Coordinates of C-alpha atoms and ligand atoms in Angstrom, one line a residue:
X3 CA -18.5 -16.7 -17.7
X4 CA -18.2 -16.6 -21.5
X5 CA -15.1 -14.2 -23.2
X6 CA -16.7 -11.1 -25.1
X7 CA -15.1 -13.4 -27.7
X8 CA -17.6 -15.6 -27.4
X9 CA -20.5 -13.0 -27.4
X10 CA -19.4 -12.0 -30.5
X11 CA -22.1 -12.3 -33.8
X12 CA -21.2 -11.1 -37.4
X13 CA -22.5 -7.7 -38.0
X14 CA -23.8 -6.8 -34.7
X15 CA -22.4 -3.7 -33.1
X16 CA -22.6 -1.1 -30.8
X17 CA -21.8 2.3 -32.4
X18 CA -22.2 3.8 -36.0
X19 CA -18.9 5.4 -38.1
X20 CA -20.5 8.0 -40.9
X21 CA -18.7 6.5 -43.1
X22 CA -18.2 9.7 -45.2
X23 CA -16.8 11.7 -42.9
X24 CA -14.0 9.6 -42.2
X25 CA -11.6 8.6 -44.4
X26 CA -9.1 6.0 -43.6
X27 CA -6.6 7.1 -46.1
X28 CA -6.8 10.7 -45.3
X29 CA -5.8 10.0 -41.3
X30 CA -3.2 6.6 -41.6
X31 CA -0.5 6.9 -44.4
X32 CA -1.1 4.0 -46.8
X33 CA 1.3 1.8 -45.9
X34 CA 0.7 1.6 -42.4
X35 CA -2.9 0.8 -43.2
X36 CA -4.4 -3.4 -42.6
X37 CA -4.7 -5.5 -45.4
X38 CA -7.4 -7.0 -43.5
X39 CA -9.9 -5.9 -40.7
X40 CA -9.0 -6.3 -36.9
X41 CA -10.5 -9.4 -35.5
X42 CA -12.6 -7.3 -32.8
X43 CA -15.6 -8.6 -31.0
X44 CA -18.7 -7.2 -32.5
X45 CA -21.2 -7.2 -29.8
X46 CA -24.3 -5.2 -28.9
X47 CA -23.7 -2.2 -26.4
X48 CA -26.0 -3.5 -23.6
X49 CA -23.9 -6.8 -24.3
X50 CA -20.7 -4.8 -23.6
X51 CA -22.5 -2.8 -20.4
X52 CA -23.2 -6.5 -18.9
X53 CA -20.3 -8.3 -20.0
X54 CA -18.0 -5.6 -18.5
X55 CA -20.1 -5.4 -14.9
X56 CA -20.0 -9.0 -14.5
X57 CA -16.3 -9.2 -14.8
X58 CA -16.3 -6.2 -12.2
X59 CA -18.6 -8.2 -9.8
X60 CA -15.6 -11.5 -9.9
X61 CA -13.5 -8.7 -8.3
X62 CA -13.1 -8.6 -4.5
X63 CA -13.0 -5.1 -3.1
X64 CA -13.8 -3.0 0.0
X65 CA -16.9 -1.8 -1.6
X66 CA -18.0 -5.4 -2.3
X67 CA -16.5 -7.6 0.2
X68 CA -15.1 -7.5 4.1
X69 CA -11.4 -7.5 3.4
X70 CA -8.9 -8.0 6.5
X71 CA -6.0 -8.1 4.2
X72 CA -3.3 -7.3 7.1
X73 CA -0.4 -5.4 6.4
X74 CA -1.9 -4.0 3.5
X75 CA -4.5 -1.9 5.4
X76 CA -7.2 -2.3 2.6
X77 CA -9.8 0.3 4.0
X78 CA -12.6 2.3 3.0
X79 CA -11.9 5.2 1.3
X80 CA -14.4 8.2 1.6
X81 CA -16.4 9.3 -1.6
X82 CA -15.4 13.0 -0.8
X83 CA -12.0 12.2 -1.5
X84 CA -12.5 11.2 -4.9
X85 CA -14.8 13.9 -5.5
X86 CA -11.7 16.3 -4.6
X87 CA -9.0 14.0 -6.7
X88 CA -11.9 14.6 -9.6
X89 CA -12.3 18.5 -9.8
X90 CA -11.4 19.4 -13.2
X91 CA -9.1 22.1 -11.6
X92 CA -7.0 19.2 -10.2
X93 CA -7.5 16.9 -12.8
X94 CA -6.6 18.7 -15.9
X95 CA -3.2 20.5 -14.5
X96 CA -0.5 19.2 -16.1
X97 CA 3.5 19.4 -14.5
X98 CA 4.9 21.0 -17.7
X99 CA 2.5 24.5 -17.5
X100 CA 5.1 27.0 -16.9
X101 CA 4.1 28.0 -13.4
X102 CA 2.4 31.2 -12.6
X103 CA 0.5 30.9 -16.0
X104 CA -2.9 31.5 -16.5
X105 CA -3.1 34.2 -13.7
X106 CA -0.7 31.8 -11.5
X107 CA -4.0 30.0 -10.0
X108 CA -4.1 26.3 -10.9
X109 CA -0.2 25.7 -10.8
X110 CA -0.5 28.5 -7.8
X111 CA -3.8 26.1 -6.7
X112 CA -1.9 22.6 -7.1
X113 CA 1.6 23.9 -5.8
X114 CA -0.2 25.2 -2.2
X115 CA -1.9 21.8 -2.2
X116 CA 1.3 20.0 -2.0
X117 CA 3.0 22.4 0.2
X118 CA 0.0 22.1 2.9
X119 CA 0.1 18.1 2.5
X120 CA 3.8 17.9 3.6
X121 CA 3.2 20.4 6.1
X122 CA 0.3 18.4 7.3
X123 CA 2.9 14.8 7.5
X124 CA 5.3 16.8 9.4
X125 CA 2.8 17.8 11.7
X126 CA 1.1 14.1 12.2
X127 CA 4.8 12.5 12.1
X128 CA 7.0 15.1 13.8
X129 CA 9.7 15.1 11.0
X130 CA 10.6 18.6 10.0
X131 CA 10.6 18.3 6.2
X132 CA 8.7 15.5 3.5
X133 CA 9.1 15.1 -0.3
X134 CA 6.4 13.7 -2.1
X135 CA 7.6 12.4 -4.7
X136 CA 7.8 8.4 -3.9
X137 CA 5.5 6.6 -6.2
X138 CA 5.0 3.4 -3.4
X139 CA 6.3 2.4 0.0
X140 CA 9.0 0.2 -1.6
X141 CA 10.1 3.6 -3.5
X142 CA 9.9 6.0 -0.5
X143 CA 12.5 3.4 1.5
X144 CA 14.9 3.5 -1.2
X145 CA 14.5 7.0 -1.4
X146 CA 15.3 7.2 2.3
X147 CA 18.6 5.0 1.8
X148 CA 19.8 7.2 -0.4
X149 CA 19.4 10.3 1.6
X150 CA 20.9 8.0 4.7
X151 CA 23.7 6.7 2.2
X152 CA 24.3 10.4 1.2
X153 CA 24.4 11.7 5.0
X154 CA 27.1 9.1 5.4
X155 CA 29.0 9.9 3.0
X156 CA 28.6 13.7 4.0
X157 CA 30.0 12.6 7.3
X158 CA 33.0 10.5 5.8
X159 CA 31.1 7.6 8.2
X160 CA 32.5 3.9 6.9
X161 CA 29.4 1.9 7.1
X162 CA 28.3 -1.1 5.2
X163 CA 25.4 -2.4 6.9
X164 CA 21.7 -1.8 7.8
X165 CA 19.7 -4.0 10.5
X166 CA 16.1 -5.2 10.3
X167 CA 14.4 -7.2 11.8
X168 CA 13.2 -10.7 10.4
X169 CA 9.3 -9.9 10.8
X170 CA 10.2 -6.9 8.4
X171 CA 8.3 -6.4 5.2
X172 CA 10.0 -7.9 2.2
X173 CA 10.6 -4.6 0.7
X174 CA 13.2 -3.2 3.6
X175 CA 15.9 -5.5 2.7
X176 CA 15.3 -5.0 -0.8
X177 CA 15.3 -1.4 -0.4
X178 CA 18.6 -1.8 1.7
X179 CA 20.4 -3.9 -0.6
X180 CA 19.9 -1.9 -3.5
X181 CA 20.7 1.3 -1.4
X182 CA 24.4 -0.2 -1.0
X183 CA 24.0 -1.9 2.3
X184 CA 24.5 -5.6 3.5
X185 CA 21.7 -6.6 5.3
X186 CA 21.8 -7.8 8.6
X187 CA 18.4 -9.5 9.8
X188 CA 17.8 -10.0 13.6
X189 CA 15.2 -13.1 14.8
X190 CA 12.1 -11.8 17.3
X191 CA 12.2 -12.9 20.2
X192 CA 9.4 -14.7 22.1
X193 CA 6.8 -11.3 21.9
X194 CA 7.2 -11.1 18.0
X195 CA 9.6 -8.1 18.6
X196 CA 13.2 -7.8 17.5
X197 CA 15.4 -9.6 19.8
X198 CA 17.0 -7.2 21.7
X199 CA 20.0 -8.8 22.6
X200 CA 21.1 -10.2 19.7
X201 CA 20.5 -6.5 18.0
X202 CA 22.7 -4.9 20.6
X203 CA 25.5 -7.6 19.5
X204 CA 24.8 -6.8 15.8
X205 CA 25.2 -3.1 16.3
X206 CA 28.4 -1.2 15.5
X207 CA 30.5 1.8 14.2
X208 CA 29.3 0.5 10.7
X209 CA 26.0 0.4 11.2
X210 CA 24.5 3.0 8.7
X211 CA 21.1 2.4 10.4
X212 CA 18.1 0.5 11.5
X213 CA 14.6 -0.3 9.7
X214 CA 11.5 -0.8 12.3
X215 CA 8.2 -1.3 11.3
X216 CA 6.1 0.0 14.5
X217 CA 3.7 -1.8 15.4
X218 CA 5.3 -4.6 13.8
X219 CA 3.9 -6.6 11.3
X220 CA 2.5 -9.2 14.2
X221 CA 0.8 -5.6 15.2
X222 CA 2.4 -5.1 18.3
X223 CA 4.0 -2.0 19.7
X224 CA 7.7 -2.6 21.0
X225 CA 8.1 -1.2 24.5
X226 CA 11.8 -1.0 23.5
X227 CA 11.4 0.8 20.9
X228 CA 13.4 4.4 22.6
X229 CA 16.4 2.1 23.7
X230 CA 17.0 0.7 20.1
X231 CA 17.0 4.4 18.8
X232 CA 19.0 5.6 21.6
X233 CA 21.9 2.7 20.7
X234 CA 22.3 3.5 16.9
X235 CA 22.0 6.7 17.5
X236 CA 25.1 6.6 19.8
X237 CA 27.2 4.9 16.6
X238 CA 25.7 8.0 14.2
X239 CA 23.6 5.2 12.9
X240 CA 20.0 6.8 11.6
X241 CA 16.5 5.1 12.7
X242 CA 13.7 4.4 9.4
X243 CA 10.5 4.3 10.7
X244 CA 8.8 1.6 7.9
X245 CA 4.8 3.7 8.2
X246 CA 3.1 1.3 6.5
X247 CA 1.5 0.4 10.0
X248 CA 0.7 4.2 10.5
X249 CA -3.4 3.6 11.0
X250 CA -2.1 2.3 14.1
X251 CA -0.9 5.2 15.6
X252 CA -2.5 8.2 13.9
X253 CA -2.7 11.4 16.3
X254 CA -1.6 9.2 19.2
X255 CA 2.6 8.8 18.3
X256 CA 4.7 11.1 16.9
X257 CA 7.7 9.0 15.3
X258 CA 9.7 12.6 15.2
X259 CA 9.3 12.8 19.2
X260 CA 10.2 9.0 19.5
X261 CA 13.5 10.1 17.6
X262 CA 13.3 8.3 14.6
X263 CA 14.9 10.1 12.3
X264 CA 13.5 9.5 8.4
X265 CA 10.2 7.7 7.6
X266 CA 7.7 6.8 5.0
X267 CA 3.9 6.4 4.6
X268 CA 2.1 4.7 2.2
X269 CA -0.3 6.9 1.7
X270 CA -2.9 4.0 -0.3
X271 CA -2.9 2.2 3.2
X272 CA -3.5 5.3 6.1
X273 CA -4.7 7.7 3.5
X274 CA -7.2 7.4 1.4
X275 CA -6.6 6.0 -1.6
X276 CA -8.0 2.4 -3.3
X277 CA -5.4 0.2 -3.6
X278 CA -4.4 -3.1 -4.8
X279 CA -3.5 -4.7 -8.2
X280 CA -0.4 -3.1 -8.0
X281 CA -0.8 0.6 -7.7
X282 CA -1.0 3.4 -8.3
X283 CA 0.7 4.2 -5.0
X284 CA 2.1 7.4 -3.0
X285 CA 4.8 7.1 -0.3
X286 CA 6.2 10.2 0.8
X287 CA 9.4 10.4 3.0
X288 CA 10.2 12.6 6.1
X289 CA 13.0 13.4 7.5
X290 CA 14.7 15.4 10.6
X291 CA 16.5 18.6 10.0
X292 CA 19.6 17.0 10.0
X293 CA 18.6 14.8 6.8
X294 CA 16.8 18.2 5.5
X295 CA 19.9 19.0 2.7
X296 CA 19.4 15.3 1.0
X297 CA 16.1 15.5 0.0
X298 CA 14.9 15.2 -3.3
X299 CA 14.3 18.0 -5.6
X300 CA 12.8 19.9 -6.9
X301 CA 11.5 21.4 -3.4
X302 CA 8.4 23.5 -3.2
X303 CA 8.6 26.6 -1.6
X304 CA 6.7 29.5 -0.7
X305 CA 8.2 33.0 -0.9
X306 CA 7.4 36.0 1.9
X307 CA 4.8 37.1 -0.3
X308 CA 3.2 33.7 -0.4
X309 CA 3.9 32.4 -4.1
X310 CA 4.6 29.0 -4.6
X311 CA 7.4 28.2 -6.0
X312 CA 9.9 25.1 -7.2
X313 CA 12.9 25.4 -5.4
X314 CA 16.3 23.5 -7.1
X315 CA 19.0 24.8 -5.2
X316 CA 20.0 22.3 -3.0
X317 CA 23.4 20.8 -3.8
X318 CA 23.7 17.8 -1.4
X319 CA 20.4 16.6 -2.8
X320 CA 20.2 12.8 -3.5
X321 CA 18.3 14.5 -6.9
X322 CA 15.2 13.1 -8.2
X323 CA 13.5 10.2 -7.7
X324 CA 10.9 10.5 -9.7
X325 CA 9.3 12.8 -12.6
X326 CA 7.4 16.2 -11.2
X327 CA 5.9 16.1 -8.0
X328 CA 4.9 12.3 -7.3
X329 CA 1.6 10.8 -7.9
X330 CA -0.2 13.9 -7.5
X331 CA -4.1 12.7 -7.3
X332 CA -3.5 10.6 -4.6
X333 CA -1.6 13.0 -2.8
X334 CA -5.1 15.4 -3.5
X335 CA -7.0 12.7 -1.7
X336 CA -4.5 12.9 1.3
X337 CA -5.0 16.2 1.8
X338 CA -8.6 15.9 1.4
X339 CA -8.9 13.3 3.9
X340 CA -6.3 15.3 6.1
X341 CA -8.5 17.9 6.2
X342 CA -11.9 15.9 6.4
X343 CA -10.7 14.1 9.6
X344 CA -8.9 17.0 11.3
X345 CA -6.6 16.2 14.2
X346 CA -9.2 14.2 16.8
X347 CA -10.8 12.9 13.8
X348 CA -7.3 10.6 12.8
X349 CA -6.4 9.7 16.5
X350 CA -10.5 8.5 16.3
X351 CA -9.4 6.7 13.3
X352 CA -6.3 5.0 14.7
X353 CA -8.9 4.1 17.8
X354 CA -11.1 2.0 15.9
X355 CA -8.8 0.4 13.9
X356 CA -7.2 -0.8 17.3
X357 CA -10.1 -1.7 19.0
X358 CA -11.7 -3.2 16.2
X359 CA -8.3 -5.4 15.7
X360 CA -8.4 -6.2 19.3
X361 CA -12.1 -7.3 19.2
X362 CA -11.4 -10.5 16.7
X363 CA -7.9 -11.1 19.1
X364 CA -10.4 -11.5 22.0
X365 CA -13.0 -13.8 20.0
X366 CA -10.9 -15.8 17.9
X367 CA -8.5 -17.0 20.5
X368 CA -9.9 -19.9 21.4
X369 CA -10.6 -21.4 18.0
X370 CA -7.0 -20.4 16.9
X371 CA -3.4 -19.6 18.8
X372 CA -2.6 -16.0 19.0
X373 CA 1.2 -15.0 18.4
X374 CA 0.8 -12.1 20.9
X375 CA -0.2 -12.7 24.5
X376 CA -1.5 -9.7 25.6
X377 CA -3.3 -6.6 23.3
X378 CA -2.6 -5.7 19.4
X379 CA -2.3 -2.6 17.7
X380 CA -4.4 -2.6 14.5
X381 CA -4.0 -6.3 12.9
X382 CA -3.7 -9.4 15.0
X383 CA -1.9 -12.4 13.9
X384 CA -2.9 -16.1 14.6
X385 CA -1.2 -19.7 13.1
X386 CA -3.3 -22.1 11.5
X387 CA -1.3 -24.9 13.2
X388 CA -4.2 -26.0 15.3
X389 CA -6.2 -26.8 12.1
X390 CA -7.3 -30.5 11.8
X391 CA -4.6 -33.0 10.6
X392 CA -3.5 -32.3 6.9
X393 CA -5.1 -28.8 6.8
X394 CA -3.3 -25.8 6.1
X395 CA -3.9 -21.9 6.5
X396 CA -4.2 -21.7 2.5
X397 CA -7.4 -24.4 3.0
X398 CA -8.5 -22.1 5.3
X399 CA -8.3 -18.7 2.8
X400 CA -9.9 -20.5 0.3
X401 CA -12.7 -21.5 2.1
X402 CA -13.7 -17.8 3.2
X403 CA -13.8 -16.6 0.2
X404 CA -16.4 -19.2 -0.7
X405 CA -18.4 -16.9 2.6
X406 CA -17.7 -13.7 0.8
X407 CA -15.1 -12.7 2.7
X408 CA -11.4 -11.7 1.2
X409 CA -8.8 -13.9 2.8
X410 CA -6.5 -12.1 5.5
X411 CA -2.8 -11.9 5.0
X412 CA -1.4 -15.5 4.7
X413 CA 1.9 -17.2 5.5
X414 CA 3.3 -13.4 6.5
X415 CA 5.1 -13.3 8.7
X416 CA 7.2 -15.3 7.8
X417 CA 8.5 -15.9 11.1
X418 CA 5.1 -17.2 11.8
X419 CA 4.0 -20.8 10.8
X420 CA 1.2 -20.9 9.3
X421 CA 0.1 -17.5 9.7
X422 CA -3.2 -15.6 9.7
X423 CA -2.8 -12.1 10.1
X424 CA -6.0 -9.7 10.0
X425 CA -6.6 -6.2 9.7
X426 CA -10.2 -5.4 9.9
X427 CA -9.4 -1.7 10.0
X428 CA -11.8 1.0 11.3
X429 CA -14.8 1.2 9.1
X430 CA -16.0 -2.4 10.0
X431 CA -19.2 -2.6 12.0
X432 CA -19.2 -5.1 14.9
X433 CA -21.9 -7.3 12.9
X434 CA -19.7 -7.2 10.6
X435 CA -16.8 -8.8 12.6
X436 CA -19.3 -11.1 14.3
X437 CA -20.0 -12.6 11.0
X438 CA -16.3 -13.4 10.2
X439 CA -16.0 -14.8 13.3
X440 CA -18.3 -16.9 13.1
X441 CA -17.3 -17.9 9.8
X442 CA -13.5 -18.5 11.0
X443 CA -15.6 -20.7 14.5
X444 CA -16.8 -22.9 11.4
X445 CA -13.7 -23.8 9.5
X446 CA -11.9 -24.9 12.5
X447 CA -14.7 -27.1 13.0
X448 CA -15.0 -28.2 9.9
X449 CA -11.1 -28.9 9.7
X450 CA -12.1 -31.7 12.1
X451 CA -15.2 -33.0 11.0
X452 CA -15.1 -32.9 7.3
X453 CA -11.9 -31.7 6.0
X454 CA -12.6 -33.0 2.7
X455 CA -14.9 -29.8 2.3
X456 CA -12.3 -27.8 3.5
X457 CA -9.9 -29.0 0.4
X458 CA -12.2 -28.7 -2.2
X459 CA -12.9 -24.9 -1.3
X460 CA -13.5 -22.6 -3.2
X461 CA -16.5 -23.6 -4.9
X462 CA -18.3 -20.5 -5.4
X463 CA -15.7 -18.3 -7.4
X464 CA -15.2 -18.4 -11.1
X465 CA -12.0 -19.8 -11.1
X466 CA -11.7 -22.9 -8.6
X467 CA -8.2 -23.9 -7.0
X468 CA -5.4 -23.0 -8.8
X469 CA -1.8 -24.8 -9.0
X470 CA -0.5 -21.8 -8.0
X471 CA 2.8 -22.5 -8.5
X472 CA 2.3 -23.3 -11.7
X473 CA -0.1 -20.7 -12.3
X474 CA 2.8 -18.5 -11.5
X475 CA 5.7 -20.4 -13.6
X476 CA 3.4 -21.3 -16.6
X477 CA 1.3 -17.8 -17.1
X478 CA -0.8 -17.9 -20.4
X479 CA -2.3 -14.8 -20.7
X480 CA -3.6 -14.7 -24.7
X481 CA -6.8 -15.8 -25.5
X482 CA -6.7 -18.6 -28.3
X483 CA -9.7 -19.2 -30.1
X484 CA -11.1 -22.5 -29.5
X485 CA -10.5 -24.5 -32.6
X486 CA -14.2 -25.5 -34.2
X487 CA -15.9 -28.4 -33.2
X488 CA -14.7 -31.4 -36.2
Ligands
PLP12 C1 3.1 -2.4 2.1 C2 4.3 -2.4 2.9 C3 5.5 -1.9 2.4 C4 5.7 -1.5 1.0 O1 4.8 -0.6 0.5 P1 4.4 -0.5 -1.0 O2 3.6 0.8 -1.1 O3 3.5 -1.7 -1.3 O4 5.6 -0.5 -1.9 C5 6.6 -1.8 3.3 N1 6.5 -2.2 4.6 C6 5.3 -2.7 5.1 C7 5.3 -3.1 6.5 C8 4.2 -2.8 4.3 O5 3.1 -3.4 4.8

């Protein structure tokens, strides 16, 4: 595909300045004005229109493509919720309106809508109080250190360490490092859970706490779950439920009731909201009562005559972790989705997502090993070991996105060799997974039989394979002019 660079053409354009209405000098003070005219690409309109929806059409996305990224829980969002996230009434508040202006009803509006969204994740969690103001996953767990750093402290508690588990998401021991803690990391045993034992012997008075992501990131629901939180909770340690893996579980598991005692969602994964490309995100954090004085503030409120209002005064709050009240649109198109889906409309959710997960498990076992024996939660995870001689499970992503399909989750786990780990989440149609199926039947074949073909792959995209390390180490992101031809 050619840069708009290229389309460019002397004296062609797309829009007319009147020329006498605007005066250069009159708007820029003189010295800040160019010597000499931007080199901008001057292009036809219907040239932009087509340039711009080609480059749009490279993109992979749920709208486009099937996309089993696991982990990441890349699922179709509902057009309703955008619609709500796009009222002008939501779109055009802004955080520094004194509240209570303009009769009180948009800040009154926008205020209730937060209020009911964490009332709504203590409800589907079983936490007693949320904040919203996390701006990603990542940033709700260090939020939640904090606040369990903080409790500590309240409690004079000496503790330097937190444990997680090695199939853990990156971001936990980031988030615990950074928090103040060593990390402490605990190998999964044969099942893909933590091993049990060998987190009993790492348990003690100086555990601050424990991160679990449930189901796992191998999707699989630890039957131990109760006798983990029952041991740290004898040593005053505090149990983080990591919700990215929330789809799972929706309506069906409260982690309140389990006893876990702070958590975070993400709401782009569960909740309605496009993600990828690196944001923007929403990850709210919940805690029990005990944790109830650290949260952030500002706090909303509503007084016995039902105003909404910003509450400050909380003086063991860990303070703020970020500006106003969190991403608010994407907190809009929680609630809206919330609301949509109502309570057996989420656990229906979760139910799909499970089932759907479980239906490639079933079909794609024989062409690849399964980690898990038995049933998965909402992702299943496979190795590409069993691929022909010399090809790997990054062969194997390129080469589906050559059949229109995103690749799944690659090389995470990292406890996994090789791994494949796919989440078709709850949208996808059983054609659908047939398809990909059938498309994963046909690599593993061809890994055998002509893995040449396998190594070349992708051919179809508009940028073939990359050196990706060096793609990484030696970025070159400005456009250079070619130099002319001699
Ligand atoms: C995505 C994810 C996170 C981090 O969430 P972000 O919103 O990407 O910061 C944490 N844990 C798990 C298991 C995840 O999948």
């Amino acid at each position: 595909m050619k840069l708009i660079y290229e389309l460019s053409s002397k004296g062609r354009g797309g829009v007319r300045i009147p020329e006498d209405k605007i005066s250069p000098e009159e708007m820029v003070p003189t010295e800040l004005l160019r010597a000499e005219p931007p080199e901008l690409p001057e292009v036809s309109e219907s040239e932009v229109v087509r340039h711009y929806t080609k480059l749009s059409r490279l993109n992979y996305s749920v709208d486009t493509h099937f996309y089993p990224l696991g982990s990441c829980t890349m699922k179709y969002n509902p057009r309703a919720c955008e619609a709500a996230a796009s009222m002008p009434e939501l779109c055009e508040v802004h955080p520094l309106w004194p509240q209570l202006r303009h009769g009180g009803l948009l800040t009154q509006g926008s205020l209730q809508i937060l209020y009911n969204t964490e009332r709504l994740l203590s409800e589907i969690t079983g936490l007693a109080e949320f904040t919203l103001q996390p701006m990603a996953g990542s940033h709700g767990e260090l939020t939640a250190v904090m606040m369990m750093a903080a409790y500590h402290r309240d409690r004079g508690n000496k503790k330097t360490h937190i444990i997680i588990p090695d199939s853990a998401h990156g971001t936990n021991p980031a988030s615990a490092a950074l928090g103040g803690y060593d990390v402490v990391t605990i190998p999964s045993d044969a099942s893909g859970d933590m091993d049990i034992d060998l987190f009993k012997e790492a348990l003690n008075e100086e555990t601050a706490g424990v991160m679990l992501t449930l189901p796992s990131t191998l999707g699989v629901f630890n039957p131990r779950v109760k006798e983990i939180i029952d041991a740290v909770h004898a040593v005053d340690g505090l149990m983080y439920y990591d919700g990215a893996n929330f789809n799972a579980i929706m309506g069906r598991i409260k982690p309140g009731n389990l006893g876990f005692d702070i958590c975070h969602l993400n709401l782009h994964k569960s909740f309605s909201t496009p993600h990828g490309g690196g944001g923007p995100g929403s990850g709210p954090v919940g805690v029990c009562e005990k944790l109830q004085p650290y949260l952030p503030i500002s706090r909303i409120a509503k007084t016995k005559d039902g105003v909404y209002t910003l509450d400050y005064d909380h003086p063991k709050s860990i303070g703020y972790v970020a500006p106003f009240y969190g991403n608010f649109s994407i907190l809009v198109r929680a609630y809206a989705y919330l609301l949509m889906l109502g309570r057996e409309g989420l656990r229906g959710t979760s139910d799909r997502a499970v089932l759907n997960a479980n239906y490639l498990l079933e079909k794609l076992r024989g062409a690849y090993p399964a980690v898990s024996e038995g049933r998965c939660m909402h992702e299943c995870v496979f190795s590409g070991k069993s691929l022909g001689e010399g090809i790997h499970t990054l062969d194997l992503a390129k080469a589906l996105l050559d059949r229109g399909v995103h690749a799944p989750t690659v090389y995470f786990p990292l406890n996994v060799p090789e791994a494949i780990m796919i989440e078709p989440t709850e949208t996808e149609t059983k054609e659908t997974l047939d398809e990909f199926v059938a498309m994963m039947e046909e690599i593993a074949e061809l890994s055998q039989t002509d893995p040449d073909s396998l190594k070349a792959a992708p051919i179809t995209t508009s940028v073939g394979r990359l050196d990706e390390v060096a793609a990484a180490k030696n970025m070159d992101l400005v456009y250079v002019q070619p130099a002319a031809a001699e």
